[in-house]
């Protein structure tokens, strides 16, 4: 069993071309995850062709947005999936390229790795309402999936769940990402629907060490004025196999940091 750790990373790239220019491929070659789920690819199929189909030997599976230079997710894997699902059945949000699911099914088990990018509501009320619509549509999808298979969803959820998940929680209670309704959605998912926040399962008490995103304004990164917006959300049977977690901050590939968890899973 010693060698059956499945190393899974989540990273919002804030543009795949930009992250590549900042050395993300070299880092992947050293870090050697088995799979990396990326969000905000900000590219279309022609941009990826001949350049980003693979990263450090991992093969990419994509869900692009219809709008150019916007959103888009991918999952790069060392293992060949048995099936790839793009989109979760939402007319509005599948057009925005927010969901790709790799299935690794065997006769013994059904298991999925999902890369998801939740909408941000920070640009104004219109997008905040879109975010609420997304949460309302996504919850039943996750529940249905949980009834059928094991999964780990990696992604930029754009919600800091608790006070320990962001530096300035007091002044952010009326801001997107820390609104009571968004936090309540996360609480319901974790407590009522029993989906596990894997990082918190392994590190229940961290604050500053847990942040994964920093504003580009002011000295947010230098002063670690951050938010925890990037998650591994897993079914309980997968979550209990999590052995180690890391938020990598030695290099900066985007305004988000990569979140890696090692699971004791046979692939």
mmCIF file of C-alpha atoms in Angstrom:
data_model
loop_
_atom_site.group_PDB
_atom_site.id
_atom_site.type_symbol
_atom_site.label_atom_id
_atom_site.label_comp_id
_atom_site.label_asym_id
_atom_site.label_seq_id
_atom_site.Cartn_x
_atom_site.Cartn_y
_atom_site.Cartn_z
ATOM 1 C CA UNK A 1 0.000 0.000 0.000
ATOM 2 C CA UNK A 2 2.941 2.314 0.673
ATOM 3 C CA UNK A 3 3.112 3.621 -2.866
ATOM 4 C CA UNK A 4 -0.564 4.163 -3.595
ATOM 5 C CA UNK A 5 -0.800 7.844 -2.714
ATOM 6 C CA UNK A 6 -2.841 9.827 -5.226
ATOM 7 C CA UNK A 7 -1.503 13.386 -5.318
ATOM 8 C CA UNK A 8 -4.147 15.886 -6.373
ATOM 9 C CA UNK A 9 -3.695 19.646 -6.850
ATOM 10 C CA UNK A 10 -6.139 22.482 -7.409
ATOM 11 C CA UNK A 11 -5.024 25.827 -8.854
ATOM 12 C CA UNK A 12 -6.796 28.840 -10.292
ATOM 13 C CA UNK A 13 -4.350 29.828 -13.053
ATOM 14 C CA UNK A 14 -5.761 33.299 -13.755
ATOM 15 C CA UNK A 15 -4.892 32.547 -17.378
ATOM 16 C CA UNK A 16 -3.012 29.456 -18.559
ATOM 17 C CA UNK A 17 -0.656 31.463 -20.772
ATOM 18 C CA UNK A 18 0.153 33.843 -17.922
ATOM 19 C CA UNK A 19 0.772 30.980 -15.453
ATOM 20 C CA UNK A 20 2.983 29.205 -18.014
ATOM 21 C CA UNK A 21 5.066 32.367 -18.346
ATOM 22 C CA UNK A 22 5.460 32.346 -14.564
ATOM 23 C CA UNK A 23 6.843 28.802 -14.478
ATOM 24 C CA UNK A 24 3.867 26.602 -13.599
ATOM 25 C CA UNK A 25 5.027 23.773 -15.907
ATOM 26 C CA UNK A 26 8.472 23.583 -14.333
ATOM 27 C CA UNK A 27 6.861 23.453 -10.905
ATOM 28 C CA UNK A 28 4.495 20.662 -11.995
ATOM 29 C CA UNK A 29 7.439 18.665 -13.334
ATOM 30 C CA UNK A 30 9.047 18.870 -9.877
ATOM 31 C CA UNK A 31 5.914 18.527 -7.721
ATOM 32 C CA UNK A 32 4.678 15.551 -9.792
ATOM 33 C CA UNK A 33 0.972 15.498 -8.946
ATOM 34 C CA UNK A 34 -1.024 12.617 -10.412
ATOM 35 C CA UNK A 35 -3.706 15.089 -11.379
ATOM 36 C CA UNK A 36 -4.106 18.872 -11.341
ATOM 37 C CA UNK A 37 -7.475 20.599 -11.581
ATOM 38 C CA UNK A 38 -7.149 24.122 -12.944
ATOM 39 C CA UNK A 39 -9.623 26.976 -13.202
ATOM 40 C CA UNK A 40 -9.748 30.248 -15.123
ATOM 41 C CA UNK A 41 -7.860 28.838 -18.085
ATOM 42 C CA UNK A 42 -8.953 31.989 -19.986
ATOM 43 C CA UNK A 43 -8.343 30.313 -23.334
ATOM 44 C CA UNK A 44 -10.208 28.611 -26.159
ATOM 45 C CA UNK A 45 -9.502 25.302 -27.933
ATOM 46 C CA UNK A 46 -7.312 26.939 -30.644
ATOM 47 C CA UNK A 47 -5.136 28.564 -27.941
ATOM 48 C CA UNK A 48 -4.558 25.201 -26.272
ATOM 49 C CA UNK A 49 -3.833 23.239 -29.451
ATOM 50 C CA UNK A 50 -0.196 22.311 -29.902
ATOM 51 C CA UNK A 51 0.735 23.981 -26.634
ATOM 52 C CA UNK A 52 -1.336 23.088 -23.562
ATOM 53 C CA UNK A 53 -2.898 19.683 -24.360
ATOM 54 C CA UNK A 54 -0.359 18.338 -21.893
ATOM 55 C CA UNK A 55 1.429 19.914 -18.940
ATOM 56 C CA UNK A 56 4.502 18.165 -17.527
ATOM 57 C CA UNK A 57 3.380 14.835 -18.992
ATOM 58 C CA UNK A 58 -0.208 15.111 -17.716
ATOM 59 C CA UNK A 59 -2.969 14.965 -20.324
ATOM 60 C CA UNK A 60 -5.550 17.765 -20.235
ATOM 61 C CA UNK A 61 -9.339 17.535 -20.460
ATOM 62 C CA UNK A 62 -11.089 20.880 -20.927
ATOM 63 C CA UNK A 63 -14.355 22.729 -20.595
ATOM 64 C CA UNK A 64 -14.050 26.086 -22.347
ATOM 65 C CA UNK A 65 -16.295 29.113 -21.992
ATOM 66 C CA UNK A 66 -18.071 30.373 -25.104
ATOM 67 C CA UNK A 67 -16.832 33.886 -24.341
ATOM 68 C CA UNK A 68 -13.207 34.512 -25.302
ATOM 69 C CA UNK A 69 -10.571 34.950 -22.588
ATOM 70 C CA UNK A 70 -13.061 34.084 -19.854
ATOM 71 C CA UNK A 71 -13.374 31.340 -17.222
ATOM 72 C CA UNK A 72 -12.706 27.787 -18.487
ATOM 73 C CA UNK A 73 -11.551 24.763 -16.495
ATOM 74 C CA UNK A 74 -9.384 21.714 -17.092
ATOM 75 C CA UNK A 75 -8.175 18.599 -15.339
ATOM 76 C CA UNK A 76 -4.753 17.219 -16.254
ATOM 77 C CA UNK A 77 -4.198 13.593 -15.347
ATOM 78 C CA UNK A 78 -1.442 10.994 -15.387
ATOM 79 C CA UNK A 79 -4.117 8.264 -15.435
ATOM 80 C CA UNK A 80 -6.468 7.794 -18.380
ATOM 81 C CA UNK A 81 -10.073 8.438 -17.271
ATOM 82 C CA UNK A 82 -12.792 5.956 -18.156
ATOM 83 C CA UNK A 83 -15.061 8.881 -19.019
ATOM 84 C CA UNK A 84 -14.953 12.697 -19.226
ATOM 85 C CA UNK A 85 -18.013 14.842 -18.545
ATOM 86 C CA UNK A 86 -18.034 18.542 -19.420
ATOM 87 C CA UNK A 87 -20.685 20.726 -17.851
ATOM 88 C CA UNK A 88 -23.182 19.754 -15.160
ATOM 89 C CA UNK A 89 -26.390 20.249 -17.142
ATOM 90 C CA UNK A 90 -26.936 23.979 -16.594
ATOM 91 C CA UNK A 91 -27.725 25.974 -19.706
ATOM 92 C CA UNK A 92 -26.529 29.233 -18.182
ATOM 93 C CA UNK A 93 -23.350 28.062 -16.512
ATOM 94 C CA UNK A 94 -22.187 25.350 -18.902
ATOM 95 C CA UNK A 95 -21.822 28.153 -21.477
ATOM 96 C CA UNK A 96 -19.282 29.693 -19.066
ATOM 97 C CA UNK A 97 -16.973 26.650 -18.931
ATOM 98 C CA UNK A 98 -17.125 25.869 -15.218
ATOM 99 C CA UNK A 99 -17.142 22.068 -14.841
ATOM 100 C CA UNK A 100 -15.117 19.096 -16.022
ATOM 101 C CA UNK A 101 -15.374 15.676 -14.395
ATOM 102 C CA UNK A 102 -12.920 12.820 -14.934
ATOM 103 C CA UNK A 103 -14.301 9.407 -14.040
ATOM 104 C CA UNK A 104 -11.956 6.626 -12.965
ATOM 105 C CA UNK A 105 -14.349 3.714 -12.655
ATOM 106 C CA UNK A 106 -13.486 0.095 -11.951
ATOM 107 C CA UNK A 107 -15.792 -2.887 -11.347
ATOM 108 C CA UNK A 108 -15.147 -2.275 -7.623
ATOM 109 C CA UNK A 109 -15.856 1.437 -7.419
ATOM 110 C CA UNK A 110 -17.050 4.618 -9.104
ATOM 111 C CA UNK A 111 -14.778 7.601 -8.510
ATOM 112 C CA UNK A 112 -14.635 11.089 -10.034
ATOM 113 C CA UNK A 113 -12.227 14.000 -9.897
ATOM 114 C CA UNK A 114 -13.963 17.294 -10.687
ATOM 115 C CA UNK A 115 -12.473 20.671 -11.565
ATOM 116 C CA UNK A 116 -15.021 23.422 -10.899
ATOM 117 C CA UNK A 117 -14.966 27.201 -10.999
ATOM 118 C CA UNK A 118 -17.756 28.899 -9.046
ATOM 119 C CA UNK A 119 -18.777 32.366 -10.247
ATOM 120 C CA UNK A 120 -17.423 35.435 -8.511
ATOM 121 C CA UNK A 121 -19.943 38.044 -7.447
ATOM 122 C CA UNK A 122 -17.437 40.758 -6.693
ATOM 123 C CA UNK A 123 -17.967 42.780 -9.880
ATOM 124 C CA UNK A 124 -21.489 43.785 -8.847
ATOM 125 C CA UNK A 125 -25.069 42.821 -8.061
ATOM 126 C CA UNK A 126 -25.758 41.222 -11.450
ATOM 127 C CA UNK A 127 -22.925 38.710 -11.049
ATOM 128 C CA UNK A 128 -23.798 38.152 -7.393
ATOM 129 C CA UNK A 129 -27.284 37.094 -8.471
ATOM 130 C CA UNK A 130 -25.698 34.776 -11.063
ATOM 131 C CA UNK A 131 -23.569 33.291 -8.284
ATOM 132 C CA UNK A 132 -26.675 32.589 -6.192
ATOM 133 C CA UNK A 133 -28.309 30.944 -9.226
ATOM 134 C CA UNK A 134 -25.212 28.790 -9.711
ATOM 135 C CA UNK A 135 -25.226 27.661 -6.058
ATOM 136 C CA UNK A 136 -28.936 26.806 -6.308
ATOM 137 C CA UNK A 137 -28.365 24.704 -9.452
ATOM 138 C CA UNK A 138 -25.115 23.103 -8.350
ATOM 139 C CA UNK A 139 -26.286 21.780 -4.983
ATOM 140 C CA UNK A 140 -28.765 19.185 -6.368
ATOM 141 C CA UNK A 141 -26.172 18.126 -8.963
ATOM 142 C CA UNK A 142 -23.605 17.397 -6.233
ATOM 143 C CA UNK A 143 -26.198 15.542 -4.159
ATOM 144 C CA UNK A 144 -27.215 13.378 -7.102
ATOM 145 C CA UNK A 145 -23.551 12.628 -7.809
ATOM 146 C CA UNK A 146 -22.907 11.766 -4.158
ATOM 147 C CA UNK A 147 -25.741 9.248 -4.320
ATOM 148 C CA UNK A 148 -24.085 7.498 -7.259
ATOM 149 C CA UNK A 149 -20.315 7.718 -6.769
ATOM 150 C CA UNK A 150 -17.332 8.830 -4.716
ATOM 151 C CA UNK A 151 -15.774 12.121 -5.766
ATOM 152 C CA UNK A 152 -13.390 14.882 -4.908
ATOM 153 C CA UNK A 153 -14.223 18.292 -6.284
ATOM 154 C CA UNK A 154 -11.285 20.664 -6.605
ATOM 155 C CA UNK A 155 -11.943 24.245 -7.319
ATOM 156 C CA UNK A 156 -12.097 27.932 -6.782
ATOM 157 C CA UNK A 157 -15.372 28.116 -4.877
ATOM 158 C CA UNK A 158 -15.159 31.902 -4.383
ATOM 159 C CA UNK A 159 -16.478 31.530 -0.825
ATOM 160 C CA UNK A 160 -14.525 31.843 2.416
ATOM 161 C CA UNK A 161 -16.539 29.643 4.740
ATOM 162 C CA UNK A 162 -15.619 30.805 8.242
ATOM 163 C CA UNK A 163 -13.957 33.708 10.036
ATOM 164 C CA UNK A 164 -10.661 31.780 10.125
ATOM 165 C CA UNK A 165 -10.746 31.609 6.307
ATOM 166 C CA UNK A 166 -9.965 35.263 5.636
ATOM 167 C CA UNK A 167 -7.895 37.969 7.245
ATOM 168 C CA UNK A 168 -10.383 40.847 7.394
ATOM 169 C CA UNK A 169 -13.587 38.960 8.128
ATOM 170 C CA UNK A 170 -15.179 41.772 10.135
ATOM 171 C CA UNK A 171 -15.080 44.300 7.312
ATOM 172 C CA UNK A 172 -16.054 41.735 4.625
ATOM 173 C CA UNK A 173 -19.417 40.539 5.943
ATOM 174 C CA UNK A 174 -21.300 42.507 3.278
ATOM 175 C CA UNK A 175 -18.884 41.601 0.485
ATOM 176 C CA UNK A 176 -19.157 38.831 -2.094
ATOM 177 C CA UNK A 177 -17.263 35.757 -0.992
ATOM 178 C CA UNK A 178 -18.203 36.157 2.666
ATOM 179 C CA UNK A 179 -21.922 36.921 2.517
ATOM 180 C CA UNK A 180 -24.106 35.111 5.083
ATOM 181 C CA UNK A 181 -26.050 33.340 2.287
ATOM 182 C CA UNK A 182 -22.860 32.040 0.654
ATOM 183 C CA UNK A 183 -21.457 30.826 3.950
ATOM 184 C CA UNK A 184 -24.786 29.175 4.793
ATOM 185 C CA UNK A 185 -24.649 27.308 1.466
ATOM 186 C CA UNK A 186 -21.214 25.927 2.406
ATOM 187 C CA UNK A 187 -22.393 24.999 5.898
ATOM 188 C CA UNK A 188 -25.365 23.128 4.454
ATOM 189 C CA UNK A 189 -23.152 21.272 1.976
ATOM 190 C CA UNK A 190 -20.692 20.230 4.692
ATOM 191 C CA UNK A 191 -22.974 19.583 7.650
ATOM 192 C CA UNK A 192 -26.307 18.533 6.186
ATOM 193 C CA UNK A 193 -25.127 16.870 2.972
ATOM 194 C CA UNK A 194 -21.938 15.504 4.556
ATOM 195 C CA UNK A 195 -19.466 16.580 1.912
ATOM 196 C CA UNK A 196 -16.030 17.038 3.519
ATOM 197 C CA UNK A 197 -13.817 20.137 3.343
ATOM 198 C CA UNK A 198 -10.617 18.076 3.137
ATOM 199 C CA UNK A 199 -8.156 20.830 4.021
ATOM 200 C CA UNK A 200 -10.129 21.624 7.195
ATOM 201 C CA UNK A 201 -10.416 17.904 7.967
ATOM 202 C CA UNK A 202 -6.598 17.812 8.082
ATOM 203 C CA UNK A 203 -6.012 21.344 9.455
ATOM 204 C CA UNK A 204 -8.974 22.416 11.585
ATOM 205 C CA UNK A 205 -7.346 25.424 13.248
ATOM 206 C CA UNK A 206 -5.063 27.257 10.785
ATOM 207 C CA UNK A 207 -5.820 30.848 9.784
ATOM 208 C CA UNK A 208 -3.091 32.757 7.893
ATOM 209 C CA UNK A 209 -1.515 29.504 6.655
ATOM 210 C CA UNK A 210 -4.818 28.509 5.030
ATOM 211 C CA UNK A 211 -5.222 31.419 2.599
ATOM 212 C CA UNK A 212 -5.158 30.625 -1.125
ATOM 213 C CA UNK A 213 -5.990 33.989 -2.743
ATOM 214 C CA UNK A 214 -4.729 37.543 -2.313
ATOM 215 C CA UNK A 215 -6.008 40.718 -3.926
ATOM 216 C CA UNK A 216 -3.628 42.434 -6.343
ATOM 217 C CA UNK A 217 -4.409 45.729 -4.605
ATOM 218 C CA UNK A 218 -2.040 47.241 -2.073
ATOM 219 C CA UNK A 219 0.340 44.895 -0.292
ATOM 220 C CA UNK A 220 -2.183 42.098 0.259
ATOM 221 C CA UNK A 221 0.200 39.269 -0.663
ATOM 222 C CA UNK A 222 3.211 40.713 1.168
ATOM 223 C CA UNK A 223 1.100 41.220 4.301
ATOM 224 C CA UNK A 224 -0.804 37.934 3.881
ATOM 225 C CA UNK A 225 -4.177 39.694 3.760
ATOM 226 C CA UNK A 226 -5.737 36.666 2.130
ATOM 227 C CA UNK A 227 -8.808 34.511 1.672
ATOM 228 C CA UNK A 228 -9.254 30.729 1.511
ATOM 229 C CA UNK A 229 -11.268 30.330 -1.682
ATOM 230 C CA UNK A 230 -9.811 27.097 -3.109
ATOM 231 C CA UNK A 231 -11.054 23.745 -1.820
ATOM 232 C CA UNK A 232 -10.974 19.999 -2.057
ATOM 233 C CA UNK A 233 -14.565 18.886 -1.351
ATOM 234 C CA UNK A 234 -14.868 15.109 -1.078
ATOM 235 C CA UNK A 235 -17.283 12.345 -0.223
ATOM 236 C CA UNK A 236 -16.555 10.955 3.268
ATOM 237 C CA UNK A 237 -15.013 7.682 2.024
ATOM 238 C CA UNK A 238 -12.471 9.630 -0.029
ATOM 239 C CA UNK A 239 -11.850 12.293 2.618
ATOM 240 C CA UNK A 240 -10.798 9.736 5.238
ATOM 241 C CA UNK A 241 -7.965 8.615 2.952
ATOM 242 C CA UNK A 242 -6.418 12.133 2.873
ATOM 243 C CA UNK A 243 -2.937 11.977 4.388
ATOM 244 C CA UNK A 244 -1.208 15.296 3.701
ATOM 245 C CA UNK A 245 -2.022 18.778 2.497
ATOM 246 C CA UNK A 246 0.071 21.658 1.199
ATOM 247 C CA UNK A 247 -0.640 25.215 0.111
ATOM 248 C CA UNK A 248 2.396 26.077 -1.994
ATOM 249 C CA UNK A 249 3.662 29.628 -1.652
ATOM 250 C CA UNK A 250 7.361 29.488 -2.514
ATOM 251 C CA UNK A 251 6.549 30.664 -6.045
ATOM 252 C CA UNK A 252 3.633 32.658 -7.419
ATOM 253 C CA UNK A 253 1.983 31.490 -10.652
ATOM 254 C CA UNK A 254 -1.239 33.493 -10.285
ATOM 255 C CA UNK A 255 -3.182 35.409 -7.631
ATOM 256 C CA UNK A 256 -4.121 31.988 -6.178
ATOM 257 C CA UNK A 257 -1.849 29.388 -4.557
ATOM 258 C CA UNK A 258 -1.967 25.670 -5.471
ATOM 259 C CA UNK A 259 -3.685 23.448 -2.885
ATOM 260 C CA UNK A 260 -2.430 19.853 -2.907
ATOM 261 C CA UNK A 261 -3.766 16.861 -0.986
ATOM 262 C CA UNK A 262 -2.375 13.321 -1.041
ATOM 263 C CA UNK A 263 -5.010 10.577 -0.810
ATOM 264 C CA UNK A 264 -4.414 6.904 -0.195
ATOM 265 C CA UNK A 265 -6.340 5.790 -3.236
ATOM 266 C CA UNK A 266 -5.630 3.034 -5.718
ATOM 267 C CA UNK A 267 -5.977 4.478 -9.214
#
